[in-house]
Amino acid sequence: MRVTVLTAVLSTLLASPVVVTPSLAATFIYVSNAEDGDIGVYTLQADGSLKAGERVKAEKLVMPMTVTPDKRFLIAAVRQKPFQAMTFAIDPSSGALKPAGSATLADSYPYISLDKRGRFVFGASYGGHQIGVNPVGANGKVGEPLQVIPTARNAHSIRIDNTNRFVFVPHLGTDQIFQFTFDEASGKLAANTPPVVQMKQNTGPRHLIVSGDNRFAYLLNELTATVTTLALDGGSGLLKELESVSILPPDTKLGPGVPRGAVGTPGANQAPRDTSKDVWAADLHLTPNGRFLYASERTSSTLGGFRVDSATGKLSLIGSTPTEKQPRGFAIDPSGRFLIASGELSSEIATYAIDAETGSLKAIGRYPAGKGANWVEVVAFD
């Protein structure tokens, strides 16, 4: 009798269709709310929607953030005096943040990032025209400044290559990318040879990212809303410009922008004329598989999408997608399936599904955010 019942059960199970849905690791979203002085915590659901959690107190004008490679700590920079880096421990089960210490930063940094081992945090100062290096302890706490290097006008981001040997710093005010070598033992930066790549005049180099294979770098130009593909020599750490493409649709009514004031100073983000029709590009990110690149433009509140040619590094425009008002920051989850965008002038953040074949974006939902929603970080645990 038991054999008969067991046989019947097995037959039913084998005859039933098996539905397999892609699993999503425990994934948490962090959004810095500059004007409220806190960090919003969200959980990314399997369908790309967000479940809002608590908002953790930081300080006003908390803006750029970075996560240590071991995913244990989130570091956030505060852009008003006293300039500081605040460390938060990440709970891997809930995503909750717990304050773990703070330290002095040399200046107001609109961009911070870590070396590949998570032992040093780099900062670029737009108003201070310099870059800085601070050590990071095993407990995630940031130490006092190790190195401060005067550079040129309006340093806007700072990123290391995938070999952990070369660092690049776009400068919006002089249309240059500074090139450094990095000593991971001491944490010190030194000028590469040549120390600077000169870009086209009045383009406004802003953010830079490196491709997964370390063969290319992509530079977003704030004043022209173009993305420049650069070849990266993995041996020398030197960049060479290849081509630039616009993130805006052909029928755009926007024109070239001008440099604006630094956040935290009188006239912040203002220019000496009407800027309502000025290009004002902000952020860019690659999908983890390197197939697609996205960049944000703040005046039109749009996200431009590109297909990436893996052989040549060249970009071809997919299209433009409306998003939250004044999208300074956005991020892509590690699975490459979802994009999360904030808007400095929006009370909500938005999520989009990324089409795996075409790279097009499909809106999923909008969720409450704080005032001045700014920087987005994503952390996924297996």
Coordinates of C-alpha atoms in Angstrom, one line a residue:
M1 CA 0.0 0.0 0.0
R2 CA 2.8 2.4 1.0
V3 CA 4.6 1.7 -2.3
T4 CA 1.5 2.4 -4.3
V5 CA 0.9 5.8 -2.5
L6 CA 4.5 6.8 -2.9
T7 CA 4.4 5.9 -6.6
A8 CA 1.3 8.0 -7.0
V9 CA 2.8 11.0 -5.3
L10 CA 6.0 10.8 -7.3
S11 CA 4.0 10.6 -10.5
T12 CA 2.0 13.7 -9.6
L13 CA 5.2 15.7 -8.8
L14 CA 6.9 14.6 -12.0
A15 CA 3.8 15.5 -14.1
S16 CA 3.5 19.0 -12.5
P17 CA 5.3 21.9 -14.2
V18 CA 8.2 23.2 -12.3
V19 CA 8.4 27.0 -12.2
V20 CA 11.9 28.5 -11.5
T21 CA 12.2 32.1 -10.6
P22 CA 15.5 33.9 -10.3
S23 CA 16.5 34.3 -6.7
L24 CA 17.7 37.7 -5.4
A25 CA 20.2 37.8 -2.6
A26 CA 19.4 39.9 0.4
T27 CA 19.9 43.3 -1.2
F28 CA 19.8 46.7 0.6
I29 CA 19.6 50.2 -0.8
Y30 CA 21.1 53.2 1.0
V31 CA 20.2 56.8 0.0
S32 CA 21.8 59.9 1.6
N33 CA 19.3 62.7 2.2
A34 CA 21.5 65.7 2.3
E35 CA 19.1 68.3 3.6
D36 CA 17.5 66.1 6.2
G37 CA 21.0 64.9 7.3
D38 CA 20.1 61.2 7.3
I39 CA 20.4 58.0 5.3
G40 CA 17.4 56.0 4.1
V41 CA 17.5 52.2 4.3
Y42 CA 15.5 50.1 1.9
T43 CA 15.2 46.4 1.0
L44 CA 15.1 45.5 -2.6
Q45 CA 12.4 42.9 -3.3
A46 CA 12.6 40.1 -6.0
D47 CA 10.4 42.1 -8.3
G48 CA 12.5 45.3 -8.1
S49 CA 10.2 47.1 -5.7
L50 CA 11.5 48.6 -2.5
K51 CA 10.5 48.1 1.1
A52 CA 11.3 51.2 3.1
G53 CA 13.1 50.8 6.5
E54 CA 14.4 53.3 9.0
R55 CA 16.2 56.5 8.3
V56 CA 19.5 56.7 10.2
K57 CA 20.7 60.0 11.6
A58 CA 23.9 61.3 10.1
E59 CA 24.6 65.1 9.6
K60 CA 23.2 67.7 7.3
L61 CA 24.8 67.7 3.9
V62 CA 25.6 64.0 4.1
M63 CA 26.2 63.2 0.4
P64 CA 28.7 60.8 -1.1
M65 CA 28.9 57.3 0.3
T66 CA 31.0 54.1 -0.3
V67 CA 30.9 50.5 0.9
T68 CA 33.9 48.5 2.0
P69 CA 34.7 45.5 -0.2
D70 CA 33.8 43.1 2.6
K71 CA 30.3 44.8 2.8
R72 CA 30.7 45.3 6.5
F73 CA 30.7 49.1 6.6
L74 CA 29.2 52.0 4.8
I75 CA 31.2 55.3 4.9
A76 CA 29.5 58.6 4.3
A77 CA 31.0 62.1 3.8
V78 CA 29.5 65.2 5.3
R79 CA 30.0 68.4 3.2
Q80 CA 29.5 71.1 5.8
K81 CA 32.0 72.0 8.6
P82 CA 33.3 70.1 10.4
F83 CA 33.9 68.0 7.3
Q84 CA 33.9 64.3 8.4
A85 CA 33.6 60.7 7.3
M86 CA 31.0 58.8 9.2
T87 CA 31.2 55.0 9.4
F88 CA 28.2 52.7 9.8
A89 CA 28.3 49.0 10.4
I90 CA 25.9 47.0 8.1
D91 CA 23.8 44.3 9.6
P92 CA 23.8 41.5 6.8
S93 CA 20.5 40.1 7.9
S94 CA 18.4 43.3 8.0
G95 CA 20.6 45.9 6.3
A96 CA 20.3 48.1 9.4
L97 CA 23.0 50.7 9.9
K98 CA 24.7 51.2 13.3
P99 CA 27.1 54.2 13.8
A100 CA 30.7 53.0 14.2
G101 CA 32.8 56.1 14.3
S102 CA 33.7 59.3 12.5
A103 CA 36.9 61.1 11.5
T104 CA 38.0 64.4 10.0
L105 CA 38.2 64.9 6.3
A106 CA 40.5 67.6 4.8
D107 CA 37.7 69.3 2.9
S108 CA 34.2 69.1 1.5
Y109 CA 34.2 66.0 -0.7
P110 CA 31.5 65.6 -3.4
Y111 CA 32.9 62.1 -4.1
I112 CA 34.6 59.4 -2.0
S113 CA 35.7 55.9 -3.0
L114 CA 37.9 53.1 -1.6
D115 CA 40.9 51.2 -2.9
K116 CA 40.2 47.6 -3.8
R117 CA 41.3 46.3 -0.4
G118 CA 39.2 48.8 1.5
R119 CA 42.2 50.1 3.5
F120 CA 42.1 53.7 2.2
V121 CA 39.4 56.1 1.3
F122 CA 40.0 58.7 -1.4
G123 CA 38.2 62.1 -1.6
A124 CA 38.0 64.8 -4.3
S125 CA 37.2 68.4 -3.4
Y126 CA 35.3 70.5 -5.9
G127 CA 35.6 73.7 -3.9
G128 CA 39.0 73.0 -2.3
H129 CA 40.7 72.0 -5.6
Q130 CA 42.5 69.1 -4.0
I131 CA 42.3 65.4 -3.2
G132 CA 42.9 63.5 0.0
V133 CA 43.6 60.0 1.3
N134 CA 42.5 58.7 4.7
P135 CA 43.3 55.3 6.2
V136 CA 40.5 52.9 7.0
G137 CA 40.9 50.4 9.9
A138 CA 39.7 46.8 10.1
N139 CA 36.9 48.1 12.2
G140 CA 35.7 50.4 9.4
K141 CA 36.7 53.5 11.2
V142 CA 38.4 56.2 9.1
G143 CA 41.6 57.7 10.4
E144 CA 42.9 61.2 10.1
P145 CA 44.1 62.5 6.7
L146 CA 47.2 60.7 5.5
Q147 CA 47.8 62.7 2.4
V148 CA 46.4 66.0 0.9
I149 CA 47.4 66.9 -2.6
P150 CA 46.5 70.3 -4.3
T151 CA 45.5 69.7 -7.9
A152 CA 43.4 72.0 -10.1
R153 CA 40.0 73.7 -10.2
N154 CA 37.0 71.6 -9.3
A155 CA 38.2 68.1 -8.7
H156 CA 34.9 66.1 -8.9
S157 CA 35.5 62.4 -8.5
I158 CA 38.3 59.9 -7.8
R159 CA 38.4 56.3 -8.8
I160 CA 41.0 53.5 -8.8
D161 CA 41.5 51.0 -11.5
N162 CA 40.8 47.2 -11.0
T163 CA 44.5 46.4 -10.4
N164 CA 44.6 48.7 -7.4
R165 CA 47.6 50.6 -8.9
F166 CA 46.2 53.6 -10.7
V167 CA 43.9 56.5 -9.6
F168 CA 42.1 59.0 -11.9
V169 CA 40.6 62.3 -10.9
P170 CA 38.4 64.3 -13.4
H171 CA 38.6 68.1 -12.9
L172 CA 35.5 70.0 -14.1
G173 CA 37.2 73.5 -14.0
T174 CA 40.2 72.7 -16.1
D175 CA 38.8 70.0 -18.4
Q176 CA 41.5 67.5 -17.2
I177 CA 41.9 64.1 -15.8
F178 CA 44.7 63.8 -13.3
Q179 CA 46.6 60.4 -13.4
F180 CA 48.2 59.0 -10.2
T181 CA 50.0 55.8 -9.2
F182 CA 48.9 54.2 -5.9
D183 CA 51.1 52.4 -3.4
E184 CA 48.7 50.0 -1.6
A185 CA 51.2 49.4 1.2
S186 CA 51.5 53.0 2.3
G187 CA 48.3 54.4 0.8
K188 CA 50.2 57.2 -0.9
L189 CA 49.5 58.7 -4.3
A190 CA 52.1 60.0 -6.7
A191 CA 51.8 61.7 -10.1
N192 CA 51.9 59.3 -13.1
T193 CA 53.9 60.3 -16.2
P194 CA 52.3 62.3 -17.8
P195 CA 50.3 63.5 -14.8
V196 CA 47.4 64.9 -16.7
V197 CA 45.1 64.1 -19.7
Q198 CA 43.8 67.2 -21.3
M199 CA 40.2 66.9 -22.5
K200 CA 38.2 69.1 -24.8
Q201 CA 37.6 72.7 -23.6
N202 CA 34.4 73.5 -21.7
T203 CA 33.2 69.9 -21.5
G204 CA 33.5 69.7 -17.7
P205 CA 34.9 66.2 -16.8
R206 CA 32.9 65.0 -13.7
H207 CA 32.6 61.3 -12.9
L208 CA 34.7 58.4 -14.2
I209 CA 34.2 54.6 -14.0
V210 CA 36.4 51.7 -15.2
S211 CA 35.2 48.7 -17.2
G212 CA 35.2 45.3 -15.6
D213 CA 38.0 44.1 -17.8
N214 CA 40.1 47.2 -17.0
R215 CA 40.6 48.0 -20.7
F216 CA 38.4 51.2 -20.8
A217 CA 37.3 54.1 -18.7
Y218 CA 34.2 56.1 -19.2
L219 CA 34.0 59.8 -18.4
L220 CA 30.8 61.8 -17.9
N221 CA 31.1 65.4 -18.9
E222 CA 28.8 67.7 -16.9
L223 CA 28.7 70.7 -19.2
T224 CA 28.0 68.8 -22.5
A225 CA 26.2 65.7 -21.3
T226 CA 28.6 63.5 -23.2
V227 CA 30.3 60.2 -22.2
T228 CA 33.8 59.9 -23.4
T229 CA 35.3 56.4 -23.9
L230 CA 39.0 56.3 -23.0
A231 CA 41.4 53.4 -23.5
L232 CA 43.2 52.4 -20.3
D233 CA 46.7 51.0 -20.6
G234 CA 46.8 48.3 -17.9
G235 CA 50.6 48.4 -17.7
S236 CA 51.2 52.1 -17.4
G237 CA 47.9 53.3 -16.0
L238 CA 47.6 56.0 -18.7
L239 CA 44.4 57.0 -20.5
K240 CA 43.8 57.8 -24.2
E241 CA 40.6 59.4 -25.5
L242 CA 38.7 57.4 -28.1
E243 CA 35.3 59.0 -28.7
S244 CA 32.4 60.9 -27.1
V245 CA 28.7 60.4 -27.4
S246 CA 25.7 62.4 -26.1
I247 CA 23.4 61.1 -23.5
L248 CA 20.6 63.4 -24.7
P249 CA 18.1 62.7 -27.5
P250 CA 18.8 64.4 -30.8
D251 CA 15.8 66.8 -30.4
T252 CA 17.0 68.2 -27.0
K253 CA 16.6 71.9 -26.4
L254 CA 19.4 72.1 -23.9
G255 CA 22.7 73.8 -24.5
P256 CA 26.2 73.6 -23.0
G257 CA 26.4 74.5 -19.3
V258 CA 28.9 76.4 -17.2
P259 CA 30.7 75.5 -14.0
R260 CA 28.6 76.1 -10.8
G261 CA 29.4 76.9 -7.2
A262 CA 30.3 74.2 -4.7
V263 CA 27.8 72.7 -2.3
G264 CA 28.0 74.2 1.2
T265 CA 29.2 77.6 -0.1
P266 CA 27.2 80.8 -0.9
G267 CA 25.6 80.4 -4.4
A268 CA 25.9 76.6 -4.2
N269 CA 25.0 75.0 -7.5
Q270 CA 24.4 78.4 -9.1
A271 CA 25.9 80.0 -12.1
P272 CA 26.0 83.7 -13.1
R273 CA 23.1 83.5 -15.5
D274 CA 19.9 81.7 -16.2
T275 CA 20.7 77.9 -16.3
S276 CA 17.2 76.6 -16.9
K277 CA 18.2 75.4 -20.4
D278 CA 21.8 74.4 -19.5
V279 CA 23.1 70.8 -19.7
W280 CA 23.9 69.6 -16.2
A281 CA 25.0 65.9 -16.3
A282 CA 25.6 64.1 -13.0
D283 CA 26.3 60.4 -12.6
L284 CA 27.1 57.3 -14.6
H285 CA 27.2 53.5 -14.0
L286 CA 27.8 50.2 -15.9
T287 CA 25.8 47.1 -15.4
P288 CA 27.9 44.3 -13.8
N289 CA 28.2 42.4 -17.0
G290 CA 29.5 45.5 -18.8
R291 CA 26.8 45.4 -21.5
F292 CA 25.0 48.6 -20.7
L293 CA 25.9 52.0 -19.4
Y294 CA 23.6 54.7 -18.0
A295 CA 24.1 58.4 -17.2
S296 CA 21.9 61.0 -15.6
E297 CA 21.1 64.6 -16.7
R298 CA 19.7 66.9 -14.0
T299 CA 18.1 69.7 -16.1
S300 CA 15.9 67.3 -18.1
S301 CA 15.6 64.8 -15.2
T302 CA 16.5 61.9 -17.5
L303 CA 18.6 58.8 -17.7
G304 CA 20.4 58.1 -20.9
G305 CA 21.2 54.4 -21.7
F306 CA 23.9 52.9 -24.0
R307 CA 24.9 49.6 -25.4
V308 CA 28.6 48.9 -24.9
D309 CA 30.8 47.2 -27.5
S310 CA 33.0 45.0 -25.4
A311 CA 35.7 44.8 -28.1
T312 CA 36.1 48.5 -28.8
G313 CA 34.5 50.1 -25.7
K314 CA 32.4 52.3 -27.9
L315 CA 28.9 53.3 -26.9
S316 CA 25.6 53.4 -28.9
L317 CA 22.6 55.2 -27.5
I318 CA 19.6 53.1 -26.5
G319 CA 17.3 56.0 -25.5
S320 CA 16.4 58.4 -22.7
T321 CA 14.1 57.7 -19.8
P322 CA 12.4 60.3 -17.5
T323 CA 13.2 59.9 -13.9
E324 CA 13.1 61.8 -10.5
K325 CA 13.6 65.5 -10.6
Q326 CA 17.3 66.5 -10.6
P327 CA 18.8 63.0 -10.5
R328 CA 22.2 63.6 -9.0
G329 CA 22.8 59.9 -8.0
F330 CA 21.7 56.5 -9.0
A331 CA 23.0 52.9 -8.8
I332 CA 22.6 49.4 -10.3
D333 CA 22.1 46.3 -8.2
P334 CA 24.8 43.6 -8.3
S335 CA 22.5 41.3 -10.3
G336 CA 22.3 43.8 -13.0
R337 CA 18.5 43.6 -13.2
F338 CA 17.5 46.8 -11.5
L339 CA 18.4 50.5 -11.4
I340 CA 17.6 52.7 -8.5
A341 CA 17.5 56.5 -9.0
S342 CA 17.2 59.5 -6.6
G343 CA 16.3 63.1 -7.3
E344 CA 17.5 66.0 -5.3
L345 CA 14.2 67.9 -5.9
S346 CA 12.0 64.8 -5.5
S347 CA 10.3 63.4 -2.4
E348 CA 10.6 59.9 -3.9
I349 CA 13.2 57.5 -5.3
A350 CA 12.4 55.2 -8.3
T351 CA 13.3 51.7 -9.4
Y352 CA 13.5 50.4 -13.0
A353 CA 13.9 46.9 -14.5
I354 CA 16.8 46.6 -17.0
D355 CA 15.9 44.6 -20.0
A356 CA 18.6 41.9 -20.3
E357 CA 18.6 42.0 -24.1
T358 CA 18.0 45.6 -25.0
G359 CA 19.1 47.5 -21.9
S360 CA 15.9 49.6 -22.0
L361 CA 14.5 50.7 -18.6
K362 CA 10.9 49.9 -17.4
A363 CA 9.6 51.8 -14.4
I364 CA 8.7 49.6 -11.5
G365 CA 7.7 51.9 -8.7
R366 CA 8.4 55.1 -6.6
Y367 CA 9.0 55.2 -2.9
P368 CA 9.3 57.9 -0.2
A369 CA 12.7 59.5 0.2
G370 CA 14.1 62.3 2.4
K371 CA 14.8 65.9 1.4
G372 CA 17.8 66.3 -1.0
A373 CA 18.0 62.6 -1.9
N374 CA 21.5 62.4 -3.3
W375 CA 23.7 59.4 -3.4
V376 CA 22.6 55.7 -3.8
E377 CA 24.6 52.7 -2.7
V378 CA 23.5 49.0 -3.1
V379 CA 24.8 46.1 -1.0
A380 CA 23.9 42.5 -1.7
F381 CA 24.5 39.5 0.6
D382 CA 24.5 35.9 -0.7

